[in-house]
């Protein structure tokens, strides 16, 4: 059977935007990693003296907002299983483990007046264990876990967050900076601000479009810059590490590539999604993108807000203070959307005002034949990753780029060949961008293990390792993708011919851990076979 499947995948690599090739190599010094985040894997939500986070508060008070009404109280229990986590990272042959710190685990109330010894020790032990195996910790200071007490002050919309975030960062730099050499300040600020304040999606789920998201972004950029300046002045000279930020987007593909209007919509989407935070830090002149400043100012005036734009203004001093405050460009991306202009009649039916109405772009995946996944929003289009990396390369004068998250979901199981194909295709797109001049130094797979997927709860799985959430031990088992990714990291080579099979023992473990309906319906392989079917159709057309 395998000799027929292999050419299918090799040939369809070109259909999905990557050249036909059985093996391709990355440079020997390429940084390979795997990622996770604190709320998604740790559990121990009230262990020792940890404080309440905005995600604890949201999932406990509004469980109906989560697809399966679940929460991260225990999840993969990495608060107790961290040694096994490090063994998994070691088994993957990656050089880097990207994880995040929980602010309320370290400072239960968000302030310096209460620091948790247990919280400090937890991350210190994890860092030491990683270093014992020569694995580089890549630490995110803020991955969406704001102490609930600070949210009650307005969270990121209150400028008071800037000195508080700086205090928190100073503490973790003092505690861990001698051992941690790669830092990111904030993960995905667009999600923090627009999905936290603009719409009812991520905690704190304000559903207040068009105003607080921009206040959030303004304070977040200033807080980021203050932390980077502090690091460069007080810590970097003696600790010798690097600090950056991680942005995110789905590539906006013009619905009609021959339409100038659709191409303009794509560019505008990139300026609003990536440029909102990328332009102030990475562009030559700093500040928000010109198109954002002008559109939001003009629309604010039309909407009766007077002469004052809903997008706050930086002072000249602040523009200079923020510009250049990143040692690398971290980017998270999973998929692409088709985009067209919203037009004056608001065909997208966006709230007025709102981020989406300000951007003026309608995005969807209607009519595409891109393979699907375990998430309705995530479809496989590797050319989008290439386009995104080349856009960053051109727009910001060839910065060093680290792909800090990329991966694909399914609904469970160990035989995840669709994930194997996704990684091979997207890594081929990364190599294409490198060969065309983009300065990409590393790639972090998302994610180390199945975990709590925010609003999707436990219904979607991104892990290279399967986690049995019904077991008190939260047993971890490598999937097929873990073996393939380990081989890739060990050899620096994409090898389409490497398609291992489960041994009998793994198969029994996998079946025992799947829900009864999945065991009878063959759900573990459903996504993989649907992908093969779509690829076969692509070949036959």
mmCIF file with all atom_site columns, N, CA and C in Angstrom, residues 289-330:
data_model
loop_
_atom_site.group_PDB
_atom_site.id
_atom_site.type_symbol
_atom_site.label_atom_id
_atom_site.label_alt_id
_atom_site.label_comp_id
_atom_site.label_asym_id
_atom_site.label_entity_id
_atom_site.label_seq_id
_atom_site.pdbx_PDB_ins_code
_atom_site.Cartn_x
_atom_site.Cartn_y
_atom_site.Cartn_z
_atom_site.occupancy
_atom_site.B_iso_or_equiv
_atom_site.pdbx_formal_charge
_atom_site.auth_seq_id
_atom_site.auth_comp_id
_atom_site.auth_asym_id
_atom_site.auth_atom_id
_atom_site.pdbx_PDB_model_num
ATOM 1   N N  . UNK A 1 289 ? 0.710   51.714 11.402 1.00 0.00 ? 289 UNK A N  1
ATOM 2   C CA . UNK A 1 289 ? 0.687   51.838 9.942  1.00 0.00 ? 289 UNK A CA 1
ATOM 3   C C  . UNK A 1 289 ? -0.164  53.033 9.509  1.00 0.00 ? 289 UNK A C  1
ATOM 4   N N  . UNK A 1 290 ? 0.288   53.690 8.477  1.00 0.00 ? 290 UNK A N  1
ATOM 5   C CA . UNK A 1 290 ? -0.401  54.881 7.978  1.00 0.00 ? 290 UNK A CA 1
ATOM 6   C C  . UNK A 1 290 ? -1.867  54.593 7.661  1.00 0.00 ? 290 UNK A C  1
ATOM 7   N N  . UNK A 1 291 ? -2.138  53.431 7.066  1.00 0.00 ? 291 UNK A N  1
ATOM 8   C CA . UNK A 1 291 ? -3.512  53.108 6.676  1.00 0.00 ? 291 UNK A CA 1
ATOM 9   C C  . UNK A 1 291 ? -4.404  52.943 7.910  1.00 0.00 ? 291 UNK A C  1
ATOM 10  N N  . UNK A 1 292 ? -3.860  52.424 8.997  1.00 0.00 ? 292 UNK A N  1
ATOM 11  C CA . UNK A 1 292 ? -4.630  52.306 10.243 1.00 0.00 ? 292 UNK A CA 1
ATOM 12  C C  . UNK A 1 292 ? -4.946  53.684 10.806 1.00 0.00 ? 292 UNK A C  1
ATOM 13  N N  . UNK A 1 293 ? -3.919  54.519 10.889 1.00 0.00 ? 293 UNK A N  1
ATOM 14  C CA . UNK A 1 293 ? -4.092  55.861 11.453 1.00 0.00 ? 293 UNK A CA 1
ATOM 15  C C  . UNK A 1 293 ? -5.162  56.633 10.682 1.00 0.00 ? 293 UNK A C  1
ATOM 16  N N  . UNK A 1 294 ? -5.057  56.608 9.342  1.00 0.00 ? 294 UNK A N  1
ATOM 17  C CA . UNK A 1 294 ? -5.967  57.408 8.511  1.00 0.00 ? 294 UNK A CA 1
ATOM 18  C C  . UNK A 1 294 ? -7.387  56.860 8.517  1.00 0.00 ? 294 UNK A C  1
ATOM 19  N N  . UNK A 1 295 ? -7.532  55.524 8.352  1.00 0.00 ? 295 UNK A N  1
ATOM 20  C CA . UNK A 1 295 ? -8.880  54.948 8.297  1.00 0.00 ? 295 UNK A CA 1
ATOM 21  C C  . UNK A 1 295 ? -9.617  55.125 9.628  1.00 0.00 ? 295 UNK A C  1
ATOM 22  N N  . UNK A 1 296 ? -8.931  54.843 10.738 1.00 0.00 ? 296 UNK A N  1
ATOM 23  C CA . UNK A 1 296 ? -9.619  54.921 12.037 1.00 0.00 ? 296 UNK A CA 1
ATOM 24  C C  . UNK A 1 296 ? -9.933  56.374 12.387 1.00 0.00 ? 296 UNK A C  1
ATOM 25  N N  . UNK A 1 297 ? -9.029  57.290 12.037 1.00 0.00 ? 297 UNK A N  1
ATOM 26  C CA . UNK A 1 297 ? -9.295  58.713 12.290 1.00 0.00 ? 297 UNK A CA 1
ATOM 27  C C  . UNK A 1 297 ? -10.510 59.185 11.471 1.00 0.00 ? 297 UNK A C  1
ATOM 28  N N  . UNK A 1 298 ? -10.531 58.848 10.184 1.00 0.00 ? 298 UNK A N  1
ATOM 29  C CA . UNK A 1 298 ? -11.630 59.293 9.314  1.00 0.00 ? 298 UNK A CA 1
ATOM 30  C C  . UNK A 1 298 ? -12.960 58.663 9.719  1.00 0.00 ? 298 UNK A C  1
ATOM 31  N N  . UNK A 1 299 ? -12.933 57.369 10.028 1.00 0.00 ? 299 UNK A N  1
ATOM 32  C CA . UNK A 1 299 ? -14.173 56.693 10.428 1.00 0.00 ? 299 UNK A CA 1
ATOM 33  C C  . UNK A 1 299 ? -14.655 57.210 11.780 1.00 0.00 ? 299 UNK A C  1
ATOM 34  N N  . UNK A 1 300 ? -13.729 57.478 12.698 1.00 0.00 ? 300 UNK A N  1
ATOM 35  C CA . UNK A 1 300 ? -14.118 58.022 14.006 1.00 0.00 ? 300 UNK A CA 1
ATOM 36  C C  . UNK A 1 300 ? -14.869 59.344 13.827 1.00 0.00 ? 300 UNK A C  1
ATOM 37  N N  . UNK A 1 301 ? -14.357 60.162 12.924 1.00 0.00 ? 301 UNK A N  1
ATOM 38  C CA . UNK A 1 301 ? -14.985 61.465 12.664 1.00 0.00 ? 301 UNK A CA 1
ATOM 39  C C  . UNK A 1 301 ? -16.382 61.275 12.070 1.00 0.00 ? 301 UNK A C  1
ATOM 40  N N  . UNK A 1 302 ? -16.483 60.376 11.079 1.00 0.00 ? 302 UNK A N  1
ATOM 41  C CA . UNK A 1 302 ? -17.780 60.080 10.446 1.00 0.00 ? 302 UNK A CA 1
ATOM 42  C C  . UNK A 1 302 ? -18.785 59.556 11.464 1.00 0.00 ? 302 UNK A C  1
ATOM 43  N N  . UNK A 1 303 ? -18.301 58.799 12.432 1.00 0.00 ? 303 UNK A N  1
ATOM 44  C CA . UNK A 1 303 ? -19.180 58.145 13.419 1.00 0.00 ? 303 UNK A CA 1
ATOM 45  C C  . UNK A 1 303 ? -19.541 59.052 14.590 1.00 0.00 ? 303 UNK A C  1
ATOM 46  N N  . UNK A 1 304 ? -19.063 60.307 14.548 1.00 0.00 ? 304 UNK A N  1
ATOM 47  C CA . UNK A 1 304 ? -19.464 61.268 15.566 1.00 0.00 ? 304 UNK A CA 1
ATOM 48  C C  . UNK A 1 304 ? -18.573 61.321 16.791 1.00 0.00 ? 304 UNK A C  1
ATOM 49  N N  . UNK A 1 305 ? -17.371 60.790 16.686 1.00 0.00 ? 305 UNK A N  1
ATOM 50  C CA . UNK A 1 305 ? -16.450 60.827 17.826 1.00 0.00 ? 305 UNK A CA 1
ATOM 51  C C  . UNK A 1 305 ? -15.684 62.151 17.911 1.00 0.00 ? 305 UNK A C  1
ATOM 52  N N  . UNK A 1 306 ? -15.962 63.057 17.002 1.00 0.00 ? 306 UNK A N  1
ATOM 53  C CA . UNK A 1 306 ? -15.281 64.346 17.002 1.00 0.00 ? 306 UNK A CA 1
ATOM 54  C C  . UNK A 1 306 ? -13.902 64.232 16.379 1.00 0.00 ? 306 UNK A C  1
ATOM 55  N N  . UNK A 1 307 ? -13.023 65.140 16.764 1.00 0.00 ? 307 UNK A N  1
ATOM 56  C CA . UNK A 1 307 ? -11.694 65.210 16.144 1.00 0.00 ? 307 UNK A CA 1
ATOM 57  C C  . UNK A 1 307 ? -10.746 64.143 16.699 1.00 0.00 ? 307 UNK A C  1
ATOM 58  N N  . UNK A 1 308 ? -11.160 63.458 17.779 1.00 0.00 ? 308 UNK A N  1
ATOM 59  C CA . UNK A 1 308 ? -10.270 62.508 18.442 1.00 0.00 ? 308 UNK A CA 1
ATOM 60  C C  . UNK A 1 308 ? -10.487 61.111 17.895 1.00 0.00 ? 308 UNK A C  1
ATOM 61  N N  . UNK A 1 309 ? -9.423  60.505 17.389 1.00 0.00 ? 309 UNK A N  1
ATOM 62  C CA . UNK A 1 309 ? -9.522  59.158 16.827 1.00 0.00 ? 309 UNK A CA 1
ATOM 63  C C  . UNK A 1 309 ? -9.677  58.128 17.939 1.00 0.00 ? 309 UNK A C  1
ATOM 64  N N  . UNK A 1 310 ? -10.394 57.049 17.614 1.00 0.00 ? 310 UNK A N  1
ATOM 65  C CA . UNK A 1 310 ? -10.476 55.918 18.550 1.00 0.00 ? 310 UNK A CA 1
ATOM 66  C C  . UNK A 1 310 ? -9.128  55.215 18.704 1.00 0.00 ? 310 UNK A C  1
ATOM 67  N N  . UNK A 1 311 ? -8.228  55.393 17.730 1.00 0.00 ? 311 UNK A N  1
ATOM 68  C CA . UNK A 1 311 ? -6.873  54.846 17.843 1.00 0.00 ? 311 UNK A CA 1
ATOM 69  C C  . UNK A 1 311 ? -6.014  55.882 18.566 1.00 0.00 ? 311 UNK A C  1
ATOM 70  N N  . UNK A 1 312 ? -5.509  55.566 19.758 1.00 0.00 ? 312 UNK A N  1
ATOM 71  C CA . UNK A 1 312 ? -4.705  56.556 20.498 1.00 0.00 ? 312 UNK A CA 1
ATOM 72  C C  . UNK A 1 312 ? -3.449  56.947 19.719 1.00 0.00 ? 312 UNK A C  1
ATOM 73  N N  . UNK A 1 313 ? -2.916  58.110 20.023 1.00 0.00 ? 313 UNK A N  1
ATOM 74  C CA . UNK A 1 313 ? -1.716  58.602 19.346 1.00 0.00 ? 313 UNK A CA 1
ATOM 75  C C  . UNK A 1 313 ? -0.494  58.456 20.244 1.00 0.00 ? 313 UNK A C  1
ATOM 76  N N  . UNK A 1 314 ? 0.600   58.035 19.648 1.00 0.00 ? 314 UNK A N  1
ATOM 77  C CA . UNK A 1 314 ? 1.874   58.023 20.357 1.00 0.00 ? 314 UNK A CA 1
ATOM 78  C C  . UNK A 1 314 ? 2.518   59.406 20.265 1.00 0.00 ? 314 UNK A C  1
ATOM 79  N N  . UNK A 1 315 ? 3.229   59.775 21.307 1.00 0.00 ? 315 UNK A N  1
ATOM 80  C CA . UNK A 1 315 ? 4.068   60.969 21.210 1.00 0.00 ? 315 UNK A CA 1
ATOM 81  C C  . UNK A 1 315 ? 5.309   60.620 20.391 1.00 0.00 ? 315 UNK A C  1
ATOM 82  N N  . UNK A 1 316 ? 6.018   61.630 19.920 1.00 0.00 ? 316 UNK A N  1
ATOM 83  C CA . UNK A 1 316 ? 7.261   61.387 19.169 1.00 0.00 ? 316 UNK A CA 1
ATOM 84  C C  . UNK A 1 316 ? 8.247   60.587 20.018 1.00 0.00 ? 316 UNK A C  1
ATOM 85  N N  . UNK A 1 317 ? 8.302   60.919 21.300 1.00 0.00 ? 317 UNK A N  1
ATOM 86  C CA . UNK A 1 317 ? 9.210   60.208 22.207 1.00 0.00 ? 317 UNK A CA 1
ATOM 87  C C  . UNK A 1 317 ? 8.816   58.732 22.319 1.00 0.00 ? 317 UNK A C  1
ATOM 88  N N  . UNK A 1 318 ? 7.511   58.459 22.415 1.00 0.00 ? 318 UNK A N  1
ATOM 89  C CA . UNK A 1 318 ? 7.038   57.067 22.526 1.00 0.00 ? 318 UNK A CA 1
ATOM 90  C C  . UNK A 1 318 ? 7.330   56.282 21.248 1.00 0.00 ? 318 UNK A C  1
ATOM 91  N N  . UNK A 1 319 ? 7.167   56.930 20.100 1.00 0.00 ? 319 UNK A N  1
ATOM 92  C CA . UNK A 1 319 ? 7.470   56.261 18.822 1.00 0.00 ? 319 UNK A CA 1
ATOM 93  C C  . UNK A 1 319 ? 8.922   55.791 18.818 1.00 0.00 ? 319 UNK A C  1
ATOM 94  N N  . UNK A 1 320 ? 9.832   56.671 19.229 1.00 0.00 ? 320 UNK A N  1
ATOM 95  C CA . UNK A 1 320 ? 11.257  56.305 19.259 1.00 0.00 ? 320 UNK A CA 1
ATOM 96  C C  . UNK A 1 320 ? 11.550  55.250 20.330 1.00 0.00 ? 320 UNK A C  1
ATOM 97  N N  . UNK A 1 321 ? 10.821  55.335 21.434 1.00 0.00 ? 321 UNK A N  1
ATOM 98  C CA . UNK A 1 321 ? 11.027  54.401 22.541 1.00 0.00 ? 321 UNK A CA 1
ATOM 99  C C  . UNK A 1 321 ? 10.633  52.965 22.139 1.00 0.00 ? 321 UNK A C  1
ATOM 100 N N  . UNK A 1 322 ? 9.588   52.836 21.336 1.00 0.00 ? 322 UNK A N  1
ATOM 101 C CA . UNK A 1 322 ? 9.071   51.514 20.958 1.00 0.00 ? 322 UNK A CA 1
ATOM 102 C C  . UNK A 1 322 ? 9.839   50.922 19.773 1.00 0.00 ? 322 UNK A C  1
ATOM 103 N N  . UNK A 1 323 ? 10.236  51.771 18.834 1.00 0.00 ? 323 UNK A N  1
ATOM 104 C CA . UNK A 1 323 ? 10.871  51.270 17.600 1.00 0.00 ? 323 UNK A CA 1
ATOM 105 C C  . UNK A 1 323 ? 12.179  50.527 17.918 1.00 0.00 ? 323 UNK A C  1
ATOM 106 N N  . UNK A 1 324 ? 12.328  49.356 17.314 1.00 0.00 ? 324 UNK A N  1
ATOM 107 C CA . UNK A 1 324 ? 13.567  48.583 17.476 1.00 0.00 ? 324 UNK A CA 1
ATOM 108 C C  . UNK A 1 324 ? 13.626  47.717 18.714 1.00 0.00 ? 324 UNK A C  1
ATOM 109 N N  . UNK A 1 325 ? 12.493  47.606 19.444 1.00 0.00 ? 325 UNK A N  1
ATOM 110 C CA . UNK A 1 325 ? 12.524  46.851 20.700 1.00 0.00 ? 325 UNK A CA 1
ATOM 111 C C  . UNK A 1 325 ? 12.214  45.365 20.503 1.00 0.00 ? 325 UNK A C  1
ATOM 112 N N  . UNK A 1 326 ? 12.948  44.722 19.598 1.00 0.00 ? 326 UNK A N  1
ATOM 113 C CA . UNK A 1 326 ? 12.821  43.270 19.454 1.00 0.00 ? 326 UNK A CA 1
ATOM 114 C C  . UNK A 1 326 ? 14.065  42.740 18.758 1.00 0.00 ? 326 UNK A C  1
ATOM 115 N N  . UNK A 1 327 ? 14.629  41.684 19.319 1.00 0.00 ? 327 UNK A N  1
ATOM 116 C CA . UNK A 1 327 ? 15.843  41.095 18.743 1.00 0.00 ? 327 UNK A CA 1
ATOM 117 C C  . UNK A 1 327 ? 15.530  40.087 17.638 1.00 0.00 ? 327 UNK A C  1
ATOM 118 N N  . UNK A 1 328 ? 14.244  39.736 17.492 1.00 0.00 ? 328 UNK A N  1
ATOM 119 C CA . UNK A 1 328 ? 13.810  38.837 16.411 1.00 0.00 ? 328 UNK A CA 1
ATOM 120 C C  . UNK A 1 328 ? 12.318  39.034 16.217 1.00 0.00 ? 328 UNK A C  1
ATOM 121 N N  . UNK A 1 329 ? 11.802  38.568 15.092 1.00 0.00 ? 329 UNK A N  1
ATOM 122 C CA . UNK A 1 329 ? 10.379  38.678 14.766 1.00 0.00 ? 329 UNK A CA 1
ATOM 123 C C  . UNK A 1 329 ? 9.750   37.301 14.943 1.00 0.00 ? 329 UNK A C  1
ATOM 124 N N  . UNK A 1 330 ? 9.015   37.126 16.057 1.00 0.00 ? 330 UNK A N  1
ATOM 125 C CA . UNK A 1 330 ? 8.296   35.869 16.258 1.00 0.00 ? 330 UNK A CA 1
ATOM 126 C C  . UNK A 1 330 ? 6.962   35.920 15.543 1.00 0.00 ? 330 UNK A C  1
#
